[in-house]
mmCIF file of C-alpha atoms and ligand atoms in Angstrom:
data_model
loop_
_atom_site.group_PDB
_atom_site.id
_atom_site.type_symbol
_atom_site.label_atom_id
_atom_site.label_comp_id
_atom_site.label_asym_id
_atom_site.label_seq_id
_atom_site.Cartn_x
_atom_site.Cartn_y
_atom_site.Cartn_z
ATOM 1 C CA MET A 1 -115.895 75.804 -203.799
ATOM 2 C CA PRO A 2 -114.437 72.738 -202.089
ATOM 3 C CA THR A 3 -113.902 74.720 -198.862
ATOM 4 C CA PHE A 4 -117.651 74.938 -198.290
ATOM 5 C CA GLU A 5 -118.023 71.178 -198.467
ATOM 6 C CA THR A 6 -116.367 70.889 -195.087
ATOM 7 C CA VAL A 7 -118.806 73.257 -193.337
ATOM 8 C CA ASN A 8 -119.841 71.790 -189.983
ATOM 9 C CA LEU A 9 -117.997 68.520 -190.637
ATOM 10 C CA THR A 10 -115.513 69.028 -187.818
ATOM 11 C CA SER A 11 -116.585 67.144 -184.720
ATOM 12 C CA GLU A 12 -115.203 69.802 -182.376
ATOM 13 C CA LYS A 13 -117.184 72.334 -180.391
ATOM 14 C CA SER A 14 -117.924 75.315 -182.608
ATOM 15 C CA ALA A 15 -115.284 78.025 -182.609
ATOM 16 C CA VAL A 16 -115.845 81.485 -181.173
ATOM 17 C CA VAL A 17 -115.824 84.231 -183.820
ATOM 18 C CA ILE A 18 -114.896 87.756 -182.723
ATOM 19 C CA GLU A 19 -114.658 90.948 -184.758
ATOM 20 C CA ILE A 20 -113.540 93.978 -182.754
ATOM 21 C CA GLY A 21 -114.472 97.128 -184.697
ATOM 22 C CA SER A 22 -113.525 100.637 -183.645
ATOM 23 C CA ALA A 23 -117.133 101.272 -182.543
ATOM 24 C CA TYR A 24 -118.858 97.879 -182.242
ATOM 25 C CA THR A 25 -117.726 94.336 -181.520
ATOM 26 C CA LYS A 26 -119.520 91.424 -183.105
ATOM 27 C CA CYS A 27 -119.201 88.106 -181.325
ATOM 28 C CA GLY A 28 -120.761 84.661 -181.620
ATOM 29 C CA PHE A 29 -120.220 81.055 -182.676
ATOM 30 C CA ALA A 30 -118.962 79.670 -185.975
ATOM 31 C CA GLY A 31 -121.628 78.140 -188.177
ATOM 32 C CA GLU A 32 -124.363 80.473 -186.905
ATOM 33 C CA ASN A 33 -126.023 82.987 -189.203
ATOM 34 C CA ALA A 34 -125.714 86.044 -186.945
ATOM 35 C CA PRO A 35 -123.537 87.127 -184.034
ATOM 36 C CA ARG A 36 -124.875 86.455 -180.508
ATOM 37 C CA CYS A 37 -124.108 90.067 -179.633
ATOM 38 C CA ILE A 38 -123.151 93.355 -181.229
ATOM 39 C CA ILE A 39 -121.932 95.574 -178.420
ATOM 40 C CA PRO A 40 -119.871 98.775 -178.165
ATOM 41 C CA SER A 41 -116.116 98.026 -178.146
ATOM 42 C CA LYS A 42 -115.942 99.393 -174.625
ATOM 43 C CA ALA A 43 -114.289 97.766 -171.620
ATOM 44 C CA LYS A 44 -115.307 98.331 -168.031
ATOM 45 C CA ILE A 45 -112.301 98.381 -165.752
ATOM 46 C CA GLN A 46 -113.491 96.509 -162.686
ATOM 47 C CA ASP A 47 -111.303 98.229 -160.070
ATOM 48 C CA SER A 48 -112.180 101.785 -161.049
ATOM 49 C CA GLY A 49 -115.567 101.159 -162.674
ATOM 50 C CA GLU A 50 -114.429 103.335 -165.556
ATOM 51 C CA GLU A 51 -115.678 102.509 -169.088
ATOM 52 C CA ARG A 52 -113.291 103.067 -171.979
ATOM 53 C CA MET A 53 -113.243 102.365 -175.705
ATOM 54 C CA ILE A 54 -110.681 99.690 -176.634
ATOM 55 C CA ASN A 55 -108.971 101.954 -179.146
ATOM 56 C CA SER A 56 -108.420 104.670 -176.518
ATOM 57 C CA TYR A 57 -105.442 102.712 -175.121
ATOM 58 C CA ARG A 58 -102.350 104.625 -174.027
ATOM 59 C CA ASP A 59 -99.717 101.905 -174.317
ATOM 60 C CA GLU A 60 -99.478 98.152 -174.692
ATOM 61 C CA GLU A 61 -99.980 97.461 -171.001
ATOM 62 C CA ASP A 62 -103.121 99.569 -171.003
ATOM 63 C CA LEU A 63 -104.375 97.755 -174.121
ATOM 64 C CA TYR A 64 -103.680 94.374 -172.470
ATOM 65 C CA ASN A 65 -105.727 95.448 -169.490
ATOM 66 C CA LEU A 66 -108.617 96.722 -171.607
ATOM 67 C CA LEU A 67 -108.716 93.573 -173.740
ATOM 68 C CA LEU A 68 -108.503 91.368 -170.666
ATOM 69 C CA HIS A 69 -111.674 92.880 -169.217
ATOM 70 C CA PHE A 70 -113.421 93.063 -172.548
ATOM 71 C CA ILE A 71 -112.823 89.397 -173.467
ATOM 72 C CA HIS A 72 -113.963 88.382 -169.978
ATOM 73 C CA TYR A 73 -117.177 90.302 -170.546
ATOM 74 C CA LEU A 74 -117.687 88.635 -173.949
ATOM 75 C CA TYR A 75 -117.204 85.087 -172.660
ATOM 76 C CA PHE A 76 -118.961 85.348 -169.318
ATOM 77 C CA LYS A 77 -121.832 87.749 -170.076
ATOM 78 C CA HIS A 78 -122.662 86.919 -173.682
ATOM 79 C CA LEU A 79 -121.217 83.611 -174.893
ATOM 80 C CA LEU A 80 -121.406 81.740 -171.583
ATOM 81 C CA VAL A 81 -118.826 79.107 -172.523
ATOM 82 C CA SER A 82 -115.382 78.273 -171.196
ATOM 83 C CA PRO A 83 -112.615 79.913 -173.280
ATOM 84 C CA LYS A 84 -110.334 76.882 -172.788
ATOM 85 C CA ASP A 85 -112.585 74.520 -174.755
ATOM 86 C CA ARG A 86 -112.768 76.336 -178.040
ATOM 87 C CA ARG A 87 -110.825 77.657 -180.959
ATOM 88 C CA VAL A 88 -111.080 81.365 -181.758
ATOM 89 C CA VAL A 89 -111.474 83.048 -185.141
ATOM 90 C CA ILE A 90 -110.567 86.739 -185.176
ATOM 91 C CA VAL A 91 -111.959 88.741 -188.093
ATOM 92 C CA GLU A 92 -109.486 91.587 -188.519
ATOM 93 C CA SER A 93 -108.887 94.439 -190.892
ATOM 94 C CA VAL A 94 -105.781 94.075 -193.077
ATOM 95 C CA LEU A 95 -104.777 97.469 -191.696
ATOM 96 C CA CYS A 96 -104.947 96.326 -188.059
ATOM 97 C CA ALA A 97 -101.891 97.495 -186.091
ATOM 98 C CA THR A 98 -99.369 94.755 -185.305
ATOM 99 C CA ASN A 99 -99.235 95.590 -181.586
ATOM 100 C CA VAL A 100 -103.032 95.276 -181.294
ATOM 101 C CA ARG A 101 -103.179 91.779 -182.804
ATOM 102 C CA GLU A 102 -100.129 90.683 -180.813
ATOM 103 C CA THR A 103 -101.600 91.945 -177.556
ATOM 104 C CA LEU A 104 -104.922 90.273 -178.348
ATOM 105 C CA ALA A 105 -103.103 86.976 -178.994
ATOM 106 C CA LYS A 106 -101.226 87.370 -175.703
ATOM 107 C CA VAL A 107 -104.473 87.923 -173.784
ATOM 108 C CA LEU A 108 -106.235 84.985 -175.448
ATOM 109 C CA PHE A 109 -103.373 82.497 -175.196
ATOM 110 C CA HIS A 110 -101.756 83.471 -171.906
ATOM 111 C CA HIS A 111 -104.729 84.539 -169.848
ATOM 112 C CA TYR A 112 -107.684 82.661 -171.335
ATOM 113 C CA GLU A 113 -105.701 79.677 -172.692
ATOM 114 C CA VAL A 114 -107.814 79.286 -175.829
ATOM 115 C CA LEU A 115 -107.088 76.201 -177.988
ATOM 116 C CA SER A 116 -106.000 78.052 -181.116
ATOM 117 C CA LEU A 117 -106.264 81.370 -182.937
ATOM 118 C CA PHE A 118 -107.118 81.975 -186.557
ATOM 119 C CA PHE A 119 -106.828 85.530 -187.893
ATOM 120 C CA VAL A 120 -108.892 86.064 -191.039
ATOM 121 C CA PRO A 121 -108.930 89.279 -193.099
ATOM 122 C CA SER A 122 -112.391 90.877 -193.001
ATOM 123 C CA HIS A 123 -112.474 91.863 -196.681
ATOM 124 C CA LEU A 124 -111.546 88.420 -197.935
ATOM 125 C CA VAL A 125 -113.953 86.480 -195.716
ATOM 126 C CA SER A 126 -116.848 88.804 -196.602
ATOM 127 C CA LEU A 127 -116.765 87.096 -199.994
ATOM 128 C CA TYR A 128 -117.470 83.726 -198.378
ATOM 129 C CA THR A 129 -120.987 84.977 -197.682
ATOM 130 C CA LEU A 130 -121.539 85.274 -201.445
ATOM 131 C CA GLY A 131 -119.682 82.164 -202.592
ATOM 132 C CA THR A 132 -117.710 84.259 -205.035
ATOM 133 C CA SER A 133 -113.996 84.953 -205.192
ATOM 134 C CA THR A 134 -113.863 88.293 -207.033
ATOM 135 C CA ALA A 135 -115.202 91.620 -205.767
ATOM 136 C CA VAL A 136 -114.263 95.081 -204.636
ATOM 137 C CA VAL A 137 -115.103 95.156 -200.932
ATOM 138 C CA ILE A 138 -116.032 98.587 -199.584
ATOM 139 C CA ASP A 139 -116.226 98.671 -195.785
ATOM 140 C CA ILE A 140 -117.918 101.849 -194.502
ATOM 141 C CA GLY A 141 -117.708 101.442 -190.720
ATOM 142 C CA PHE A 142 -117.219 103.965 -187.940
ATOM 143 C CA LYS A 143 -113.674 105.330 -188.142
ATOM 144 C CA GLU A 144 -112.884 104.868 -191.780
ATOM 145 C CA THR A 145 -113.875 103.509 -195.140
ATOM 146 C CA VAL A 146 -111.530 100.847 -196.470
ATOM 147 C CA VAL A 147 -111.712 99.711 -200.100
ATOM 148 C CA LEU A 148 -109.910 96.528 -201.068
ATOM 149 C CA PRO A 149 -110.283 94.571 -204.329
ATOM 150 C CA VAL A 150 -110.091 90.774 -204.218
ATOM 151 C CA TYR A 151 -109.513 88.936 -207.493
ATOM 152 C CA GLU A 152 -109.916 85.158 -207.732
ATOM 153 C CA GLY A 153 -109.388 84.860 -203.980
ATOM 154 C CA PHE A 154 -106.269 87.018 -203.916
ATOM 155 C CA THR A 155 -106.307 90.417 -202.281
ATOM 156 C CA ILE A 156 -104.881 93.120 -204.534
ATOM 157 C CA LEU A 157 -103.132 94.808 -201.643
ATOM 158 C CA LYS A 158 -101.453 97.561 -203.617
ATOM 159 C CA ALA A 159 -104.889 98.922 -204.585
ATOM 160 C CA TRP A 160 -106.179 99.478 -201.027
ATOM 161 C CA GLN A 161 -107.727 102.821 -200.167
ATOM 162 C CA ALA A 162 -108.527 104.092 -196.680
ATOM 163 C CA GLN A 163 -109.958 107.458 -195.676
ATOM 164 C CA PRO A 164 -111.647 108.697 -192.487
ATOM 165 C CA LEU A 165 -114.986 108.961 -194.322
ATOM 166 C CA ALA A 166 -117.454 106.930 -192.254
ATOM 167 C CA GLY A 167 -119.884 107.083 -189.332
ATOM 168 C CA GLU A 168 -117.648 109.233 -187.136
ATOM 169 C CA ILE A 169 -117.351 112.133 -189.566
ATOM 170 C CA VAL A 170 -121.113 112.007 -190.240
ATOM 171 C CA GLU A 171 -121.785 112.236 -186.500
ATOM 172 C CA ARG A 172 -119.296 115.068 -186.072
ATOM 173 C CA GLU A 173 -120.977 117.137 -188.781
ATOM 174 C CA LEU A 174 -124.436 116.345 -187.455
ATOM 175 C CA SER A 175 -123.437 117.307 -183.936
ATOM 176 C CA LYS A 176 -122.071 120.657 -185.190
ATOM 177 C CA LYS A 177 -125.360 121.390 -186.960
ATOM 178 C CA LEU A 178 -127.552 120.372 -184.021
ATOM 179 C CA LYS A 179 -125.479 122.350 -181.531
ATOM 180 C CA LEU A 180 -125.764 125.372 -183.762
ATOM 181 C CA GLU A 181 -129.543 125.012 -183.952
ATOM 182 C CA HIS A 182 -129.979 124.225 -180.245
ATOM 183 C CA GLY A 183 -127.344 126.569 -178.907
ATOM 184 C CA PRO A 184 -127.347 128.476 -175.611
ATOM 185 C CA GLY A 185 -130.548 130.312 -176.628
ATOM 186 C CA ASP A 186 -132.641 127.147 -176.593
ATOM 187 C CA SER A 187 -134.110 126.873 -173.131
ATOM 188 C CA ASP A 188 -135.504 123.356 -173.552
ATOM 189 C CA VAL A 189 -132.444 121.593 -174.892
ATOM 190 C CA LYS A 190 -129.091 122.275 -173.329
ATOM 191 C CA GLU A 191 -125.987 121.588 -175.379
ATOM 192 C CA GLU A 192 -124.829 118.848 -173.002
ATOM 193 C CA CYS A 193 -128.027 116.882 -173.756
ATOM 194 C CA ILE A 194 -126.797 116.393 -177.281
ATOM 195 C CA GLN A 195 -124.384 113.614 -176.369
ATOM 196 C CA GLU A 196 -122.698 111.042 -178.582
ATOM 197 C CA GLU A 197 -125.392 108.373 -178.186
ATOM 198 C CA VAL A 198 -128.135 110.879 -178.941
ATOM 199 C CA ILE A 199 -126.317 112.050 -182.053
ATOM 200 C CA GLU A 200 -125.855 108.466 -183.247
ATOM 201 C CA ASN A 201 -129.504 107.688 -182.608
ATOM 202 C CA ILE A 202 -130.641 110.779 -184.491
ATOM 203 C CA LYS A 203 -128.348 109.856 -187.375
ATOM 204 C CA VAL A 204 -129.611 106.277 -187.659
ATOM 205 C CA ARG A 205 -133.302 106.993 -187.036
ATOM 206 C CA THR A 206 -133.966 110.273 -188.778
ATOM 207 C CA CYS A 207 -131.302 110.925 -191.421
ATOM 208 C CA PHE A 208 -130.882 109.499 -194.898
ATOM 209 C CA VAL A 209 -128.673 109.765 -197.957
ATOM 210 C CA THR A 210 -130.195 111.998 -200.592
ATOM 211 C CA THR A 211 -129.900 111.601 -204.366
ATOM 212 C CA ALA A 212 -127.017 113.071 -206.356
ATOM 213 C CA GLU A 213 -129.363 115.515 -208.159
ATOM 214 C CA ARG A 214 -130.910 116.881 -204.967
ATOM 215 C CA ALA A 215 -127.492 117.120 -203.310
ATOM 216 C CA GLN A 216 -126.423 119.572 -206.055
ATOM 217 C CA LYS A 217 -129.110 122.081 -205.046
ATOM 218 C CA LEU A 218 -129.616 121.547 -201.332
ATOM 219 C CA GLU A 219 -130.171 125.265 -200.763
ATOM 220 C CA GLU A 220 -133.052 125.589 -203.246
ATOM 221 C CA ILE A 221 -135.140 122.440 -202.881
ATOM 222 C CA VAL A 222 -138.074 121.759 -200.577
ATOM 223 C CA HIS A 223 -136.837 119.505 -197.791
ATOM 224 C CA PRO A 224 -138.722 116.677 -196.053
ATOM 225 C CA PRO A 225 -140.614 117.547 -192.847
ATOM 226 C CA PRO A 226 -138.732 117.971 -189.554
ATOM 227 C CA VAL A 227 -138.745 115.213 -186.950
ATOM 228 C CA LEU A 228 -139.081 115.637 -183.191
ATOM 229 C CA TYR A 229 -136.595 113.412 -181.398
ATOM 230 C CA GLY A 230 -137.667 112.837 -177.797
ATOM 231 C CA LEU A 231 -134.943 113.190 -175.161
ATOM 232 C CA ASP A 232 -137.260 112.296 -172.303
ATOM 233 C CA GLY A 233 -140.928 112.790 -171.498
ATOM 234 C CA ASN A 234 -140.780 116.592 -171.716
ATOM 235 C CA ARG A 235 -137.939 117.653 -173.929
ATOM 236 C CA TYR A 236 -137.216 116.995 -177.556
ATOM 237 C CA ILE A 237 -134.814 118.014 -180.276
ATOM 238 C CA LYS A 238 -136.225 119.237 -183.548
ATOM 239 C CA VAL A 239 -134.226 117.808 -186.452
ATOM 240 C CA ASP A 240 -135.102 119.876 -189.490
ATOM 241 C CA GLY A 241 -135.517 118.478 -192.989
ATOM 242 C CA LYS A 242 -132.329 119.947 -194.382
ATOM 243 C CA THR A 243 -130.227 118.468 -191.564
ATOM 244 C CA ARG A 244 -131.849 115.069 -192.123
ATOM 245 C CA GLU A 245 -131.182 115.189 -195.835
ATOM 246 C CA SER A 246 -127.641 116.558 -195.747
ATOM 247 C CA ALA A 247 -126.220 114.539 -192.810
ATOM 248 C CA PHE A 248 -124.308 112.049 -194.952
ATOM 249 C CA GLU A 249 -123.013 114.592 -197.479
ATOM 250 C CA SER A 250 -119.520 114.631 -195.932
ATOM 251 C CA LEU A 251 -118.985 111.157 -197.444
ATOM 252 C CA PHE A 252 -119.637 112.507 -200.935
ATOM 253 C CA THR A 253 -118.481 116.123 -201.041
ATOM 254 C CA MET A 254 -114.950 116.010 -202.253
ATOM 255 C CA ASP A 255 -112.672 118.039 -200.008
ATOM 256 C CA ALA A 256 -109.436 119.759 -201.061
ATOM 257 C CA ASP A 257 -107.815 116.345 -201.656
ATOM 258 C CA GLU A 258 -110.742 115.314 -203.866
ATOM 259 C CA PHE A 259 -111.543 112.199 -201.856
ATOM 260 C CA SER A 260 -115.033 110.796 -201.420
ATOM 261 C CA VAL A 261 -116.319 107.243 -201.000
ATOM 262 C CA PRO A 262 -117.008 106.865 -204.785
ATOM 263 C CA THR A 263 -113.604 108.302 -205.806
ATOM 264 C CA MET A 264 -111.949 105.788 -203.473
ATOM 265 C CA ILE A 265 -113.656 102.963 -205.388
ATOM 266 C CA LEU A 266 -112.540 104.374 -208.753
ATOM 267 C CA ASP A 267 -108.998 104.965 -207.475
ATOM 268 C CA ALA A 268 -108.832 101.388 -206.214
ATOM 269 C CA LEU A 269 -109.965 100.126 -209.644
ATOM 270 C CA LEU A 270 -107.303 102.252 -211.314
ATOM 271 C CA LYS A 271 -104.614 100.565 -209.241
ATOM 272 C CA CYS A 272 -105.749 97.067 -210.267
ATOM 273 C CA PRO A 273 -104.328 95.278 -213.325
ATOM 274 C CA VAL A 274 -106.137 96.486 -216.494
ATOM 275 C CA ASP A 275 -107.709 93.130 -217.338
ATOM 276 C CA THR A 276 -109.326 92.778 -213.914
ATOM 277 C CA ARG A 277 -111.025 96.196 -213.744
ATOM 278 C CA LYS A 278 -114.197 95.453 -215.681
ATOM 279 C CA VAL A 279 -115.102 92.326 -213.746
ATOM 280 C CA LEU A 280 -114.247 94.026 -210.453
ATOM 281 C CA ALA A 281 -116.470 97.032 -211.290
ATOM 282 C CA GLU A 282 -119.346 94.616 -211.872
ATOM 283 C CA ASN A 283 -118.800 92.972 -208.489
ATOM 284 C CA LEU A 284 -118.998 95.612 -205.778
ATOM 285 C CA LEU A 285 -119.774 94.586 -202.208
ATOM 286 C CA VAL A 286 -120.617 97.379 -199.759
ATOM 287 C CA ILE A 287 -120.402 96.386 -196.079
ATOM 288 C CA GLY A 288 -120.076 98.113 -192.677
ATOM 289 C CA GLY A 289 -122.683 99.741 -190.442
ATOM 290 C CA THR A 290 -122.744 103.079 -192.258
ATOM 291 C CA SER A 291 -123.575 101.289 -195.532
ATOM 292 C CA MET A 292 -126.963 100.510 -193.945
ATOM 293 C CA ALA A 293 -128.028 104.161 -194.150
ATOM 294 C CA MET A 294 -131.088 104.558 -196.333
ATOM 295 C CA GLY A 295 -130.201 105.470 -199.918
ATOM 296 C CA MET A 296 -126.469 104.806 -199.524
ATOM 297 C CA ARG A 297 -126.031 102.225 -202.278
ATOM 298 C CA SER A 298 -128.064 104.018 -204.925
ATOM 299 C CA ARG A 299 -126.183 107.259 -204.165
ATOM 300 C CA ILE A 300 -122.811 105.509 -204.529
ATOM 301 C CA LEU A 301 -123.996 103.999 -207.809
ATOM 302 C CA SER A 302 -125.142 107.307 -209.318
ATOM 303 C CA GLU A 303 -121.975 109.082 -208.130
ATOM 304 C CA LEU A 304 -119.860 106.325 -209.707
ATOM 305 C CA LYS A 305 -121.677 106.778 -213.020
ATOM 306 C CA ASN A 306 -121.289 110.571 -212.922
ATOM 307 C CA LEU A 307 -117.644 110.443 -211.895
ATOM 308 C CA SER A 308 -116.690 107.854 -214.487
ATOM 309 C CA ASN A 309 -117.890 110.371 -217.111
ATOM 310 C CA SER A 310 -116.027 113.278 -215.512
ATOM 311 C CA ALA A 311 -112.842 114.782 -216.942
ATOM 312 C CA LYS A 312 -110.700 113.127 -214.272
ATOM 313 C CA TYR A 313 -111.680 109.527 -215.038
ATOM 314 C CA ILE A 314 -113.197 109.416 -218.526
ATOM 315 C CA ASP A 315 -109.939 108.561 -220.302
ATOM 316 C CA LEU A 316 -108.253 106.698 -217.480
ATOM 317 C CA LEU A 317 -111.091 104.301 -216.724
ATOM 318 C CA PRO A 318 -113.321 103.387 -219.674
ATOM 319 C CA ILE A 319 -115.831 101.518 -217.488
ATOM 320 C CA ARG A 320 -119.477 102.573 -217.333
ATOM 321 C CA THR A 321 -121.162 99.559 -215.726
ATOM 322 C CA PHE A 322 -121.104 99.123 -211.967
ATOM 323 C CA LYS A 323 -123.057 96.431 -210.135
ATOM 324 C CA PHE A 324 -123.560 95.588 -206.478
ATOM 325 C CA HIS A 325 -123.886 92.292 -204.661
ATOM 326 C CA ASN A 326 -126.590 91.724 -202.066
ATOM 327 C CA ALA A 327 -124.983 90.139 -199.028
ATOM 328 C CA PRO A 328 -127.172 87.706 -197.052
ATOM 329 C CA ALA A 329 -126.803 89.779 -193.847
ATOM 330 C CA LYS A 330 -127.112 93.322 -192.547
ATOM 331 C CA GLY A 331 -124.134 95.461 -193.541
ATOM 332 C CA ASN A 332 -122.608 95.667 -190.078
ATOM 333 C CA PHE A 333 -122.013 91.934 -189.698
ATOM 334 C CA VAL A 334 -121.286 90.684 -193.225
ATOM 335 C CA SER A 335 -117.592 90.216 -192.422
ATOM 336 C CA TRP A 336 -118.457 88.520 -189.114
ATOM 337 C CA LEU A 337 -120.680 86.112 -191.063
ATOM 338 C CA GLY A 338 -117.748 85.377 -193.374
ATOM 339 C CA GLY A 339 -115.672 84.556 -190.285
ATOM 340 C CA SER A 340 -118.485 82.350 -189.015
ATOM 341 C CA ILE A 341 -118.471 80.375 -192.291
ATOM 342 C CA VAL A 342 -114.682 79.984 -192.325
ATOM 343 C CA GLY A 343 -114.768 79.011 -188.649
ATOM 344 C CA ALA A 344 -117.111 76.130 -189.438
ATOM 345 C CA THR A 345 -114.872 74.588 -192.120
ATOM 346 C CA GLU A 346 -111.852 72.349 -191.650
ATOM 347 C CA MET A 347 -109.691 75.424 -192.306
ATOM 348 C CA VAL A 348 -110.058 76.319 -188.650
ATOM 349 C CA VAL A 349 -108.279 73.059 -187.813
ATOM 350 C CA SER A 350 -105.571 73.123 -190.477
ATOM 351 C CA ARG A 351 -104.738 76.833 -190.590
ATOM 352 C CA SER A 352 -105.025 77.965 -186.964
ATOM 353 C CA LEU A 353 -102.087 78.890 -184.803
ATOM 354 C CA THR A 354 -102.186 76.492 -181.872
ATOM 355 C CA LYS A 355 -101.365 77.394 -178.288
ATOM 356 C CA ASP A 356 -98.282 75.102 -178.288
ATOM 357 C CA LEU A 357 -96.891 76.565 -181.493
ATOM 358 C CA TYR A 358 -97.461 80.113 -180.235
ATOM 359 C CA GLN A 359 -95.646 79.355 -177.002
ATOM 360 C CA LYS A 360 -92.724 77.914 -178.999
ATOM 361 C CA GLN A 361 -92.319 80.519 -181.751
ATOM 362 C CA LYS A 362 -93.748 83.524 -179.844
ATOM 363 C CA CYS A 363 -94.901 85.269 -183.005
ATOM 364 C CA LEU A 364 -98.054 85.513 -185.094
ATOM 365 C CA PRO A 365 -98.437 84.861 -188.814
ATOM 366 C CA ASP A 366 -98.478 88.285 -190.447
ATOM 367 C CA TRP A 367 -98.298 89.262 -194.114
ATOM 368 C CA VAL A 368 -95.976 92.172 -193.315
ATOM 369 C CA ASN A 369 -93.516 89.803 -191.609
ATOM 370 C CA LEU A 370 -90.881 88.640 -194.109
ATOM 371 C CA ALA A 371 -90.414 85.347 -192.250
ATOM 372 C CA PHE A 372 -93.938 84.452 -193.395
ATOM 373 C CA SER A 373 -94.243 86.183 -196.736
ATOM 374 C CA ASN A 374 -90.914 84.740 -198.035
ATOM 375 C CA ASN A 375 -91.503 81.188 -196.873
ATOM 376 C CA TYR A 376 -93.739 79.358 -199.342
ATOM 377 C CA GLU A 377 -95.042 76.764 -196.909
ATOM 378 C CA LEU A 378 -95.937 79.261 -194.183
ATOM 379 C CA LYS A 379 -97.397 81.672 -196.715
ATOM 380 C CA HIS A 380 -99.559 78.946 -198.229
ATOM 381 C CA LYS A 381 -100.679 77.714 -194.825
ATOM 382 C CA TYR A 382 -101.758 81.066 -193.416
ATOM 383 C CA PHE A 383 -102.549 83.446 -196.245
ATOM 384 C CA SER A 384 -103.789 81.773 -199.417
ATOM 385 C CA GLY A 385 -107.511 82.210 -200.073
HETATM 386 N N1 LIG B 1 -129.003 101.778 -190.087
HETATM 387 C C1 LIG B 1 -127.925 102.544 -190.006
HETATM 388 N N2 LIG B 1 -127.830 103.707 -190.693
HETATM 389 C C2 LIG B 1 -126.742 104.478 -190.609
HETATM 390 N N3 LIG B 1 -125.674 104.197 -189.877
HETATM 391 C C3 LIG B 1 -125.691 103.062 -189.159
HETATM 392 C C4 LIG B 1 -126.801 102.172 -189.179
HETATM 393 N N4 LIG B 1 -126.519 101.127 -188.364
HETATM 394 C C5 LIG B 1 -125.294 101.345 -187.859
HETATM 395 N N5 LIG B 1 -124.792 102.508 -188.322
HETATM 396 C C6 LIG B 1 -123.497 103.120 -188.020
HETATM 397 O O1 LIG B 1 -122.467 102.229 -188.386
HETATM 398 C C7 LIG B 1 -121.322 102.486 -187.573
HETATM 399 C C8 LIG B 1 -120.795 101.188 -187.033
HETATM 400 O O2 LIG B 1 -120.511 100.347 -188.113
HETATM 401 P P1 LIG B 1 -119.559 99.093 -187.937
HETATM 402 O O3 LIG B 1 -120.089 98.214 -186.862
HETATM 403 O O4 LIG B 1 -119.341 98.513 -189.280
HETATM 404 O O5 LIG B 1 -118.252 99.842 -187.432
HETATM 405 P P2 LIG B 1 -116.936 99.239 -186.812
HETATM 406 O O6 LIG B 1 -116.653 97.912 -187.442
HETATM 407 O O7 LIG B 1 -117.025 99.281 -185.327
HETATM 408 O O8 LIG B 1 -115.901 100.347 -187.281
HETATM 409 P P3 LIG B 1 -114.600 100.219 -188.182
HETATM 410 O O9 LIG B 1 -114.899 99.189 -189.239
HETATM 411 O O10 LIG B 1 -114.409 101.593 -188.733
HETATM 412 O O11 LIG B 1 -113.527 99.794 -187.234
HETATM 413 C C9 LIG B 1 -121.768 103.408 -186.446
HETATM 414 O O12 LIG B 1 -121.299 104.710 -186.726
HETATM 415 C C10 LIG B 1 -123.293 103.335 -186.532
HETATM 416 O O13 LIG B 1 -123.885 104.547 -186.126
HETATM 417 MG MG1 LIG B 2 -115.629 97.238 -189.126
#
């Protein structure tokens, strides 16, 4: 790909690459192979000392305030560079709300006076880490799973799928189970000890994704041994084998609407043009923090094989081969790494929105804005792969 030939050829200071997820923000410099920090997307309001998640904003003014403090924290605690000297690459979801990206641009341009801003779609840039231009990108993060096929560098937008099947729902189910087991009767562990961070820690450290066969008969099988999770020196929570094995099942058990992570992939394929489906099915890329759970990929693969032979899909989708890519990074920062690669090419110079242009036109390039999607030159400049 000719784009890669320009990596690190620009003589400028390396751009800052930021990806603000609903749970974690990844932030670092373009051209580096990992973010400098992965921190909770939480801002500390200096006057009140209160800590709040970015996506808990009440209105635009509140969001502006949260982002202002959060960006300050990123630059002056983690990156330790002056915002004025560098370009910024924002890795964003294609489903990001317009008011969020506009407020972020306002904070960065008006308050921090950054040189330029370049918004890149997370699904598309994830492919830069592989050097390929065709894949179905499945992002299993915290709030939701988003599936988006990309064919020859073009996002097949009409095929996108998004469902709240990700880390949050897993934690909610796990918390219900643990609270039930360590209810008011348990003298050692009070319910309030089982807080969000503890639940997340238990999920990541002790739970795993079981196989499709075992998931069918969870009540009958012999489960793995329980694990004692230490709260402090004296108290612990006992996480039993069944809880450990069944924690991630909410991503696979189809609810009344018949949605699960594997059905989302098949539904996305069904919405793609017929001649692209086979090659897309053989190029699956699973990213996002929750995709790092042990056993996740092999479970998705076996579910895909079973489902593609089920009554619902057997005639509609005659595809039986599914293959995964191995990204050269941990799941939770694959898209950040894509942004880091793009940020090190000349694209960051030619495609960015500069501070002067922003102050003149007062609007951001956006694929949902007709002024951009109907104008060939603008469309080519900002959106082509
Ligand atoms: N090894 C692991 N096993 C299981 N889950 C993990 C692991 N590492 C991180 N996670 C989970 O991944 C989630 C965070 O993933 P990620 O950073 O991709 O989310 P995000 O980008 O903030 O969210 P979203 O993409 O939904 O906006 C958290 O719920 C975290 O608990
Ligand atoms: Mg994410």
